[in-house]
Amino acid sequence: EEGTLNSEEWVLISHDRQEIQRLMWDYVGIVRSDLRLSRAERRIRLIADEIEDFYKRTRVNEELLELRNLACVATLIIDSARFRKESRGLHFTTDYPERDDRFWGHDTLIHQHFGIQMCLPGPFEW
């Protein structure tokens, strides 16, 4: 079988889960800012790249798949938060303290096309 079960590498990967959780709590939680979201985006992409590299050269297991999915969802949340220029519900954005129903009172669709991820404003017909 291909891949590795090197315990030192698995320790690094297990720390990625905690790092993603801390990053999302500290930078993308209830109070947000453009600066925090920007930092979160850079850091999560670095972590996601490390996870993807590990994924390609090791035996896949449930924990690794969950970690990979966690990084993907974190990226989607950050992208959506950076796209929406308003405060809504419990999420307060210091750079955009007001709610804006006129422009943002709808769902946001995140679409990937040819490897490029885009946020699209609604409304959408489901």
N, C-alpha and C. Protein backbone atom coordinates (compact mmCIF):
# COMPACT_ATOMS: atom_id res chain seq x y z
N GLU A 1 0.83 -1.18 0.00
CA GLU A 1 0.00 0.00 0.00
C GLU A 1 0.87 1.24 0.00
N GLU A 2 0.37 2.26 -0.68
CA GLU A 2 1.08 3.53 -0.69
C GLU A 2 0.74 4.33 0.56
N GLY A 3 1.54 5.35 0.80
CA GLY A 3 1.25 6.25 1.90
C GLY A 3 2.08 5.95 3.12
N THR A 4 1.85 6.72 4.12
CA THR A 4 2.62 6.61 5.35
C THR A 4 1.70 6.73 6.55
N LEU A 5 2.12 6.14 7.62
CA LEU A 5 1.43 6.32 8.89
C LEU A 5 2.42 6.88 9.91
N ASN A 6 3.37 7.67 9.44
CA ASN A 6 4.39 8.27 10.28
C ASN A 6 3.72 9.07 11.39
N SER A 7 3.99 8.68 12.64
CA SER A 7 3.30 9.31 13.78
C SER A 7 3.64 10.80 13.91
N GLU A 8 4.86 11.20 13.54
CA GLU A 8 5.21 12.62 13.61
C GLU A 8 4.35 13.45 12.66
N GLU A 9 4.10 12.94 11.47
CA GLU A 9 3.25 13.65 10.52
C GLU A 9 1.81 13.69 11.00
N TRP A 10 1.33 12.60 11.59
CA TRP A 10 -0.04 12.57 12.08
C TRP A 10 -0.25 13.56 13.22
N VAL A 11 0.77 13.77 14.04
CA VAL A 11 0.67 14.76 15.11
C VAL A 11 0.48 16.15 14.52
N LEU A 12 1.24 16.47 13.47
CA LEU A 12 1.10 17.77 12.82
C LEU A 12 -0.30 17.95 12.26
N ILE A 13 -0.83 16.93 11.65
CA ILE A 13 -2.16 17.01 11.06
C ILE A 13 -3.22 17.14 12.16
N SER A 14 -3.05 16.42 13.26
CA SER A 14 -4.05 16.53 14.34
C SER A 14 -4.06 17.94 14.92
N HIS A 15 -2.93 18.61 14.91
CA HIS A 15 -2.88 20.00 15.38
C HIS A 15 -3.58 20.94 14.42
N ASP A 16 -3.64 20.59 13.14
CA ASP A 16 -4.33 21.43 12.16
C ASP A 16 -5.80 21.60 12.51
N ARG A 17 -6.42 20.55 13.01
CA ARG A 17 -7.84 20.64 13.39
C ARG A 17 -8.03 21.70 14.48
N GLN A 18 -7.19 21.65 15.50
CA GLN A 18 -7.28 22.63 16.58
C GLN A 18 -6.96 24.03 16.06
N GLU A 19 -6.01 24.12 15.16
CA GLU A 19 -5.64 25.43 14.61
C GLU A 19 -6.79 26.03 13.81
N ILE A 20 -7.47 25.20 13.02
CA ILE A 20 -8.63 25.68 12.25
C ILE A 20 -9.72 26.17 13.21
N GLN A 21 -9.98 25.40 14.25
CA GLN A 21 -11.02 25.79 15.20
C GLN A 21 -10.68 27.11 15.88
N ARG A 22 -9.44 27.28 16.31
CA ARG A 22 -9.01 28.54 16.94
C ARG A 22 -9.08 29.69 15.96
N LEU A 23 -8.62 29.45 14.75
CA LEU A 23 -8.61 30.49 13.72
C LEU A 23 -10.03 30.97 13.44
N MET A 24 -10.96 30.04 13.29
CA MET A 24 -12.35 30.42 13.01
C MET A 24 -12.95 31.16 14.20
N TRP A 25 -12.66 30.73 15.41
CA TRP A 25 -13.21 31.38 16.60
C TRP A 25 -12.64 32.79 16.74
N ASP A 26 -11.33 32.92 16.58
CA ASP A 26 -10.67 34.21 16.83
C ASP A 26 -10.86 35.23 15.71
N TYR A 27 -10.90 34.79 14.46
CA TYR A 27 -10.90 35.71 13.33
C TYR A 27 -12.24 35.78 12.58
N VAL A 28 -13.04 34.73 12.65
CA VAL A 28 -14.24 34.66 11.83
C VAL A 28 -15.49 34.48 12.70
N GLY A 29 -15.35 34.64 13.98
CA GLY A 29 -16.45 34.43 14.91
C GLY A 29 -17.49 35.53 14.86
N ILE A 30 -18.03 35.85 15.99
CA ILE A 30 -19.14 36.79 16.07
C ILE A 30 -18.74 38.20 15.65
N VAL A 31 -17.58 38.68 16.11
CA VAL A 31 -17.09 40.00 15.72
C VAL A 31 -16.02 39.81 14.66
N ARG A 32 -16.24 40.45 13.52
CA ARG A 32 -15.35 40.29 12.37
C ARG A 32 -14.86 41.65 11.89
N SER A 33 -13.78 41.63 11.13
CA SER A 33 -13.30 42.83 10.45
C SER A 33 -12.64 42.37 9.15
N ASP A 34 -12.47 43.30 8.22
CA ASP A 34 -11.80 42.95 6.97
C ASP A 34 -10.39 42.42 7.24
N LEU A 35 -9.70 43.04 8.18
CA LEU A 35 -8.33 42.61 8.51
C LEU A 35 -8.32 41.19 9.07
N ARG A 36 -9.21 40.90 10.00
CA ARG A 36 -9.28 39.55 10.58
C ARG A 36 -9.62 38.51 9.52
N LEU A 37 -10.59 38.84 8.67
CA LEU A 37 -10.99 37.89 7.63
C LEU A 37 -9.86 37.66 6.63
N SER A 38 -9.13 38.70 6.32
CA SER A 38 -8.00 38.60 5.40
C SER A 38 -6.92 37.69 5.97
N ARG A 39 -6.61 37.88 7.23
CA ARG A 39 -5.62 37.02 7.90
C ARG A 39 -6.11 35.58 7.96
N ALA A 40 -7.37 35.41 8.29
CA ALA A 40 -7.94 34.06 8.35
C ALA A 40 -7.85 33.38 7.00
N GLU A 41 -8.14 34.12 5.94
CA GLU A 41 -8.09 33.54 4.60
C GLU A 41 -6.68 33.06 4.26
N ARG A 42 -5.68 33.90 4.53
CA ARG A 42 -4.30 33.50 4.24
C ARG A 42 -3.90 32.26 5.03
N ARG A 43 -4.24 32.25 6.30
CA ARG A 43 -3.84 31.13 7.16
C ARG A 43 -4.58 29.85 6.81
N ILE A 44 -5.88 29.95 6.54
CA ILE A 44 -6.63 28.73 6.23
C ILE A 44 -6.17 28.14 4.90
N ARG A 45 -5.79 28.96 3.95
CA ARG A 45 -5.31 28.44 2.67
C ARG A 45 -3.97 27.72 2.85
N LEU A 46 -3.12 28.23 3.72
CA LEU A 46 -1.86 27.56 4.02
C LEU A 46 -2.11 26.20 4.68
N ILE A 47 -3.00 26.19 5.66
CA ILE A 47 -3.35 24.94 6.34
C ILE A 47 -3.98 23.97 5.36
N ALA A 48 -4.89 24.45 4.53
CA ALA A 48 -5.56 23.58 3.54
C ALA A 48 -4.55 22.99 2.56
N ASP A 49 -3.56 23.78 2.15
CA ASP A 49 -2.51 23.26 1.26
C ASP A 49 -1.71 22.16 1.94
N GLU A 50 -1.39 22.34 3.22
CA GLU A 50 -0.66 21.31 3.96
C GLU A 50 -1.49 20.04 4.07
N ILE A 51 -2.77 20.20 4.36
CA ILE A 51 -3.66 19.04 4.47
C ILE A 51 -3.74 18.32 3.13
N GLU A 52 -3.89 19.07 2.04
CA GLU A 52 -3.99 18.47 0.71
C GLU A 52 -2.71 17.71 0.36
N ASP A 53 -1.56 18.28 0.69
CA ASP A 53 -0.28 17.61 0.45
C ASP A 53 -0.21 16.30 1.23
N PHE A 54 -0.60 16.34 2.48
CA PHE A 54 -0.62 15.14 3.31
C PHE A 54 -1.61 14.12 2.77
N TYR A 55 -2.76 14.59 2.32
CA TYR A 55 -3.81 13.72 1.77
C TYR A 55 -3.30 12.94 0.56
N LYS A 56 -2.50 13.60 -0.27
CA LYS A 56 -2.00 12.98 -1.50
C LYS A 56 -0.92 11.93 -1.25
N ARG A 57 -0.25 11.99 -0.10
CA ARG A 57 0.87 11.08 0.10
C ARG A 57 0.71 10.14 1.29
N THR A 58 -0.50 10.00 1.78
CA THR A 58 -0.71 9.10 2.91
C THR A 58 -1.95 8.26 2.68
N ARG A 59 -2.13 7.29 3.54
CA ARG A 59 -3.35 6.49 3.48
C ARG A 59 -4.49 7.32 4.05
N VAL A 60 -5.58 7.33 3.35
CA VAL A 60 -6.73 8.13 3.76
C VAL A 60 -7.49 7.38 4.85
N ASN A 61 -7.90 8.14 5.86
CA ASN A 61 -8.78 7.58 6.88
C ASN A 61 -9.87 8.61 7.19
N GLU A 62 -10.78 8.23 8.06
CA GLU A 62 -11.93 9.09 8.36
C GLU A 62 -11.50 10.44 8.94
N GLU A 63 -10.52 10.44 9.84
CA GLU A 63 -10.08 11.68 10.47
C GLU A 63 -9.48 12.64 9.45
N LEU A 64 -8.72 12.10 8.51
CA LEU A 64 -8.11 12.96 7.48
C LEU A 64 -9.18 13.54 6.56
N LEU A 65 -10.17 12.73 6.20
CA LEU A 65 -11.27 13.24 5.36
C LEU A 65 -12.05 14.34 6.10
N GLU A 66 -12.31 14.12 7.37
CA GLU A 66 -13.02 15.14 8.15
C GLU A 66 -12.21 16.44 8.23
N LEU A 67 -10.90 16.32 8.43
CA LEU A 67 -10.05 17.49 8.50
C LEU A 67 -10.03 18.24 7.17
N ARG A 68 -9.95 17.49 6.09
CA ARG A 68 -9.97 18.10 4.75
C ARG A 68 -11.29 18.84 4.51
N ASN A 69 -12.40 18.22 4.90
CA ASN A 69 -13.71 18.86 4.75
C ASN A 69 -13.84 20.08 5.66
N LEU A 70 -13.29 20.00 6.86
CA LEU A 70 -13.31 21.13 7.79
C LEU A 70 -12.59 22.33 7.20
N ALA A 71 -11.45 22.10 6.58
CA ALA A 71 -10.70 23.19 5.94
C ALA A 71 -11.49 23.77 4.77
N CYS A 72 -12.17 22.91 4.02
CA CYS A 72 -12.98 23.37 2.88
C CYS A 72 -14.14 24.25 3.37
N VAL A 73 -14.84 23.80 4.39
CA VAL A 73 -15.98 24.57 4.92
C VAL A 73 -15.49 25.89 5.52
N ALA A 74 -14.36 25.86 6.21
CA ALA A 74 -13.80 27.10 6.77
C ALA A 74 -13.51 28.10 5.66
N THR A 75 -12.96 27.63 4.56
CA THR A 75 -12.67 28.50 3.42
C THR A 75 -13.96 29.10 2.85
N LEU A 76 -15.00 28.30 2.73
CA LEU A 76 -16.28 28.80 2.22
C LEU A 76 -16.88 29.86 3.14
N ILE A 77 -16.81 29.62 4.44
CA ILE A 77 -17.35 30.59 5.40
C ILE A 77 -16.59 31.90 5.32
N ILE A 78 -15.27 31.82 5.26
CA ILE A 78 -14.45 33.03 5.18
C ILE A 78 -14.74 33.79 3.89
N ASP A 79 -14.81 33.07 2.77
CA ASP A 79 -15.10 33.73 1.48
C ASP A 79 -16.45 34.43 1.52
N SER A 80 -17.44 33.77 2.07
CA SER A 80 -18.78 34.36 2.14
C SER A 80 -18.78 35.58 3.07
N ALA A 81 -18.09 35.49 4.19
CA ALA A 81 -18.02 36.61 5.13
C ALA A 81 -17.30 37.81 4.51
N ARG A 82 -16.26 37.56 3.73
CA ARG A 82 -15.53 38.66 3.08
C ARG A 82 -16.39 39.30 1.99
N PHE A 83 -17.24 38.52 1.36
CA PHE A 83 -18.08 39.01 0.27
C PHE A 83 -19.19 39.92 0.79
N ARG A 84 -19.80 39.55 1.90
CA ARG A 84 -20.93 40.31 2.45
C ARG A 84 -20.43 41.52 3.21
N LYS A 85 -20.79 42.69 2.77
CA LYS A 85 -20.33 43.95 3.36
C LYS A 85 -21.42 44.51 4.28
N GLU A 86 -21.71 43.80 5.35
CA GLU A 86 -22.74 44.22 6.29
C GLU A 86 -22.59 43.45 7.59
N SER A 87 -23.32 43.89 8.61
CA SER A 87 -23.50 43.12 9.83
C SER A 87 -24.89 42.51 9.77
N ARG A 88 -25.01 41.25 10.18
CA ARG A 88 -26.31 40.58 10.09
C ARG A 88 -26.41 39.57 11.22
N GLY A 89 -27.57 39.58 11.87
CA GLY A 89 -27.79 38.63 12.96
C GLY A 89 -26.76 38.83 14.05
N LEU A 90 -26.15 37.75 14.48
CA LEU A 90 -25.14 37.82 15.53
C LEU A 90 -23.77 38.18 15.00
N HIS A 91 -23.58 38.20 13.70
CA HIS A 91 -22.26 38.48 13.13
C HIS A 91 -22.11 39.98 12.90
N PHE A 92 -21.25 40.60 13.70
CA PHE A 92 -21.01 42.03 13.62
C PHE A 92 -19.69 42.26 12.90
N THR A 93 -19.72 43.05 11.84
CA THR A 93 -18.52 43.39 11.09
C THR A 93 -18.16 44.83 11.41
N THR A 94 -17.01 45.03 12.03
CA THR A 94 -16.64 46.37 12.48
C THR A 94 -16.50 47.35 11.33
N ASP A 95 -16.13 46.87 10.15
CA ASP A 95 -15.98 47.74 8.99
C ASP A 95 -17.33 48.09 8.34
N TYR A 96 -18.35 47.28 8.61
CA TYR A 96 -19.69 47.50 8.05
C TYR A 96 -20.70 47.24 9.16
N PRO A 97 -20.88 48.19 10.07
CA PRO A 97 -21.70 47.94 11.26
C PRO A 97 -23.21 47.88 11.00
N GLU A 98 -23.65 48.35 9.85
CA GLU A 98 -25.09 48.40 9.58
C GLU A 98 -25.55 47.18 8.79
N ARG A 99 -26.79 46.81 9.01
CA ARG A 99 -27.45 45.78 8.22
C ARG A 99 -27.94 46.44 6.94
N ASP A 100 -27.83 45.74 5.80
CA ASP A 100 -28.22 46.31 4.50
C ASP A 100 -29.14 45.33 3.78
N ASP A 101 -30.43 45.38 4.11
CA ASP A 101 -31.40 44.47 3.49
C ASP A 101 -31.59 44.73 2.00
N ARG A 102 -31.38 45.96 1.59
CA ARG A 102 -31.59 46.30 0.18
C ARG A 102 -30.65 45.49 -0.72
N PHE A 103 -29.39 45.38 -0.34
CA PHE A 103 -28.43 44.67 -1.18
C PHE A 103 -28.14 43.27 -0.68
N TRP A 104 -28.17 43.05 0.64
CA TRP A 104 -27.74 41.77 1.20
C TRP A 104 -28.87 40.95 1.78
N GLY A 105 -30.11 41.34 1.61
CA GLY A 105 -31.22 40.60 2.19
C GLY A 105 -31.59 39.37 1.39
N HIS A 106 -30.63 38.51 1.13
CA HIS A 106 -30.85 37.31 0.32
C HIS A 106 -29.74 36.31 0.58
N ASP A 107 -29.85 35.15 -0.01
CA ASP A 107 -28.82 34.13 0.11
C ASP A 107 -27.60 34.49 -0.73
N THR A 108 -26.48 33.87 -0.40
CA THR A 108 -25.26 34.01 -1.18
C THR A 108 -24.90 32.63 -1.70
N LEU A 109 -24.59 32.53 -2.96
CA LEU A 109 -24.19 31.27 -3.58
C LEU A 109 -22.69 31.31 -3.84
N ILE A 110 -21.99 30.26 -3.40
CA ILE A 110 -20.57 30.15 -3.69
C ILE A 110 -20.42 29.09 -4.77
N HIS A 111 -19.83 29.49 -5.88
CA HIS A 111 -19.74 28.65 -7.07
C HIS A 111 -18.28 28.50 -7.48
N GLN A 112 -17.89 27.29 -7.84
CA GLN A 112 -16.54 27.08 -8.33
C GLN A 112 -16.61 26.71 -9.81
N HIS A 113 -15.84 27.44 -10.61
CA HIS A 113 -15.84 27.22 -12.05
C HIS A 113 -14.40 27.25 -12.55
N PHE A 114 -13.95 26.17 -13.13
CA PHE A 114 -12.57 26.06 -13.61
C PHE A 114 -11.57 26.38 -12.51
N GLY A 115 -11.84 25.91 -11.30
CA GLY A 115 -10.93 26.10 -10.18
C GLY A 115 -10.99 27.47 -9.54
N ILE A 116 -11.85 28.34 -10.02
CA ILE A 116 -11.98 29.68 -9.45
C ILE A 116 -13.27 29.73 -8.65
N GLN A 117 -13.16 30.10 -7.39
CA GLN A 117 -14.32 30.17 -6.51
C GLN A 117 -14.88 31.58 -6.52
N MET A 118 -16.21 31.69 -6.70
CA MET A 118 -16.85 33.00 -6.77
C MET A 118 -18.06 33.02 -5.84
N CYS A 119 -18.28 34.16 -5.19
CA CYS A 119 -19.50 34.38 -4.42
C CYS A 119 -20.46 35.16 -5.30
N LEU A 120 -21.68 34.69 -5.38
CA LEU A 120 -22.69 35.35 -6.21
C LEU A 120 -23.85 35.80 -5.34
N PRO A 121 -24.30 37.05 -5.51
CA PRO A 121 -25.44 37.53 -4.72
C PRO A 121 -26.75 37.00 -5.30
N GLY A 122 -27.72 36.75 -4.43
CA GLY A 122 -29.04 36.31 -4.87
C GLY A 122 -29.88 37.48 -5.30
N PRO A 123 -31.17 37.37 -5.37
CA PRO A 123 -31.92 36.18 -4.97
C PRO A 123 -31.87 35.08 -6.02
N PHE A 124 -32.10 33.87 -5.56
CA PHE A 124 -32.05 32.70 -6.43
C PHE A 124 -33.40 32.00 -6.43
N GLU A 125 -33.72 31.40 -7.52
CA GLU A 125 -34.93 30.57 -7.62
C GLU A 125 -34.52 29.14 -7.33
N TRP A 126 -35.00 28.58 -6.23
CA TRP A 126 -34.63 27.21 -5.86
C TRP A 126 -35.69 26.30 -6.32
